[in-house]
Tab-separated table of C-alpha atoms in Angstrom:
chain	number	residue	atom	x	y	z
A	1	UNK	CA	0.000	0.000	0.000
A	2	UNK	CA	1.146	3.391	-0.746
A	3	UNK	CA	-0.437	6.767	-0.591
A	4	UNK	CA	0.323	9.764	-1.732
A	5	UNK	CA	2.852	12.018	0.607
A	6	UNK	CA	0.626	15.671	-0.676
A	7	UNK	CA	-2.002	16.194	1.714
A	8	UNK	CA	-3.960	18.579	-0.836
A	9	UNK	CA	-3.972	15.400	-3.402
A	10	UNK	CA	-4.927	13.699	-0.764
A	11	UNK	CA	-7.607	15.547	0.087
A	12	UNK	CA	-8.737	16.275	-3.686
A	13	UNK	CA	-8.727	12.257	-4.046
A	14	UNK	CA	-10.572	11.803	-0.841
A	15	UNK	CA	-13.151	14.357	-1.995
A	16	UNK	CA	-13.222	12.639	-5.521
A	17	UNK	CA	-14.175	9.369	-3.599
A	18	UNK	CA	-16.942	11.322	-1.861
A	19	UNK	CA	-18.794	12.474	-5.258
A	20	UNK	CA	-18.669	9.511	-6.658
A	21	UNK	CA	-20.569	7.734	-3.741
A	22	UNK	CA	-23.099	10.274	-4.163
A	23	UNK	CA	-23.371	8.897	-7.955
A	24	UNK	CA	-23.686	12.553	-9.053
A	25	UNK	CA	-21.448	11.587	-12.241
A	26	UNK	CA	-21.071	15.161	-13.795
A	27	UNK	CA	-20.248	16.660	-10.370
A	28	UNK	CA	-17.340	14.163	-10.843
A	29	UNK	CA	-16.564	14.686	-13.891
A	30	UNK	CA	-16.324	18.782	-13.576
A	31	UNK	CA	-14.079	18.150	-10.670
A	32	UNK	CA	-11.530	15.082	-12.188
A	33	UNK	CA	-11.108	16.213	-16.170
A	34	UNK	CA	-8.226	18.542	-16.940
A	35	UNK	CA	-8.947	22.392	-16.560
A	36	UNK	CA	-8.156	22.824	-20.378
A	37	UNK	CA	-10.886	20.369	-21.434
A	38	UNK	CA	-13.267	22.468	-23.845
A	39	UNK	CA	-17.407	21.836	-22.620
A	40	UNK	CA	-17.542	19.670	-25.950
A	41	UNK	CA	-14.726	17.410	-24.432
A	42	UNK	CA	-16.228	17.380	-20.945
A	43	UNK	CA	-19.922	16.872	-22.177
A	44	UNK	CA	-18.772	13.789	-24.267
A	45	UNK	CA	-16.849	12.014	-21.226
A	46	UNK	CA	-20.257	12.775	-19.512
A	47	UNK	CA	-22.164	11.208	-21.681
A	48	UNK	CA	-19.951	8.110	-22.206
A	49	UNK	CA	-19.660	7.776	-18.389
A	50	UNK	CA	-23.480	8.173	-18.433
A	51	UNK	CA	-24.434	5.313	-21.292
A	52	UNK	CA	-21.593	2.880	-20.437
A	53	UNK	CA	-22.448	1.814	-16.581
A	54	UNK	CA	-18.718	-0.577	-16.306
A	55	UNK	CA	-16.875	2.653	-17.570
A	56	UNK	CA	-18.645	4.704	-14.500
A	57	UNK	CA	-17.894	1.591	-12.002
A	58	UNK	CA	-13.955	1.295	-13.453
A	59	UNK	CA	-13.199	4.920	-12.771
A	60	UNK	CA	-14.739	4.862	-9.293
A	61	UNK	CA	-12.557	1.430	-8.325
A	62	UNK	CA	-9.372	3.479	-10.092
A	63	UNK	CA	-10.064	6.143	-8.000
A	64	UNK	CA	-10.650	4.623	-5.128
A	65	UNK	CA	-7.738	2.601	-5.084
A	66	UNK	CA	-5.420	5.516	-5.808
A	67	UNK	CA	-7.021	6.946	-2.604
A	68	UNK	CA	-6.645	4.337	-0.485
A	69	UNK	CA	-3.684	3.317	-1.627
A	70	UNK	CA	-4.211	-0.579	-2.167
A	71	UNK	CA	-2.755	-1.993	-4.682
A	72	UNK	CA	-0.713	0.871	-5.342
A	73	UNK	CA	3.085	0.317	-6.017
A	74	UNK	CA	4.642	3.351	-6.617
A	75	UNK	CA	4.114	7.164	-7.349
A	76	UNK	CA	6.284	8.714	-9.811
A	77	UNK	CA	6.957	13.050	-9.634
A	78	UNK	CA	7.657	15.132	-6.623
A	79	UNK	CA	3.608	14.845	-5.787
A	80	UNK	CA	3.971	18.726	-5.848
A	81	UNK	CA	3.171	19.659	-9.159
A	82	UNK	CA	2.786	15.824	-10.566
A	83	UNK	CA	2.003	12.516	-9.292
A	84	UNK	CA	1.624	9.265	-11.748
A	85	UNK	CA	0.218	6.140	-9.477
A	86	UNK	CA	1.037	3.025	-10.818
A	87	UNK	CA	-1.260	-0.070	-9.520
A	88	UNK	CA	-2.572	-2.872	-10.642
A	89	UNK	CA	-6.365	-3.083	-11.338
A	90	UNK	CA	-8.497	-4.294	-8.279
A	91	UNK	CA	-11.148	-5.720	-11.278
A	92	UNK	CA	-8.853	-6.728	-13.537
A	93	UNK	CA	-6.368	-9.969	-13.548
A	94	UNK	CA	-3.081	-8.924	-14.073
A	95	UNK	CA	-3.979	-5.585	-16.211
A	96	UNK	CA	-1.142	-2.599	-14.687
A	97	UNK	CA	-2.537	1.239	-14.380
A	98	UNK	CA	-1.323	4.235	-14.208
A	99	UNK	CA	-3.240	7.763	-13.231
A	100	UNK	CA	-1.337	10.774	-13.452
A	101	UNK	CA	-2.080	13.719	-11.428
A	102	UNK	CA	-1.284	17.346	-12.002
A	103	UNK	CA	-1.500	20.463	-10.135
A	104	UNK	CA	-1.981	23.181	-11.924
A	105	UNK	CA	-4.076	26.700	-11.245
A	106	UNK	CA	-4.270	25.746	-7.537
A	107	UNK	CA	-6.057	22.517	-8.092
A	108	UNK	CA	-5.405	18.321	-8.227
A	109	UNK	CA	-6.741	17.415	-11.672
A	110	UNK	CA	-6.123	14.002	-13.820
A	111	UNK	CA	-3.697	14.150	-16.751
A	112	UNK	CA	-4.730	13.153	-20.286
């Protein structure tokens, strides 16, 4: 198990956790998605997260691992301005992940 050493990220993945077990799924989405997304870009995630019910349910069980750190290996970056997690997936047999989180304009936001 490891977690992030950042408490902001921390917090911003705790809080990400939060939404998402409220199911509001475009709450989520307008807090995760990179600032520079255009509304087109955001509203199409949405929608895709919306219509494709194991897409919603993969993202939450990323997320929440990244959180909680389980099954977490390593974090790559100074967890200052960039963190990459690198796990393997709780759903998935042998199938290796990896998030990457920026900070940028005084926010935690996921990176491509």
């Amino acid at each position: 198990m490891v977690v992030t050493t950042n408490a902001q990220l921390q917090q911003k993945l705790d809080s990400l956790v939060k939404i998402m077990e409220t199911g509001d799924i475009e709450k989520f989405v307008r807090a995760f998605v990179p600032l520079d997304l255009s509304e087109e870009e955001i509203s199409d995630y949405l929608s895709r997260l919306r219509e494709d019910q194991s897409e919603w349910e993969n993202i939450k069980v990323e997320i929440k691992t990244i959180a909680d750190g389980d099954s977490v290996t390593k974090i790559e970056g100074d967890q200052v301005k960039s963190a990459v997690f690198f796990f393997q997936h709780p759903s998935f047999d042998q199938v290796d992940r990896e998030v990457e989180f920026v900070f940028e304009d005084s926010e935690w936001r996921a990176q491509g």
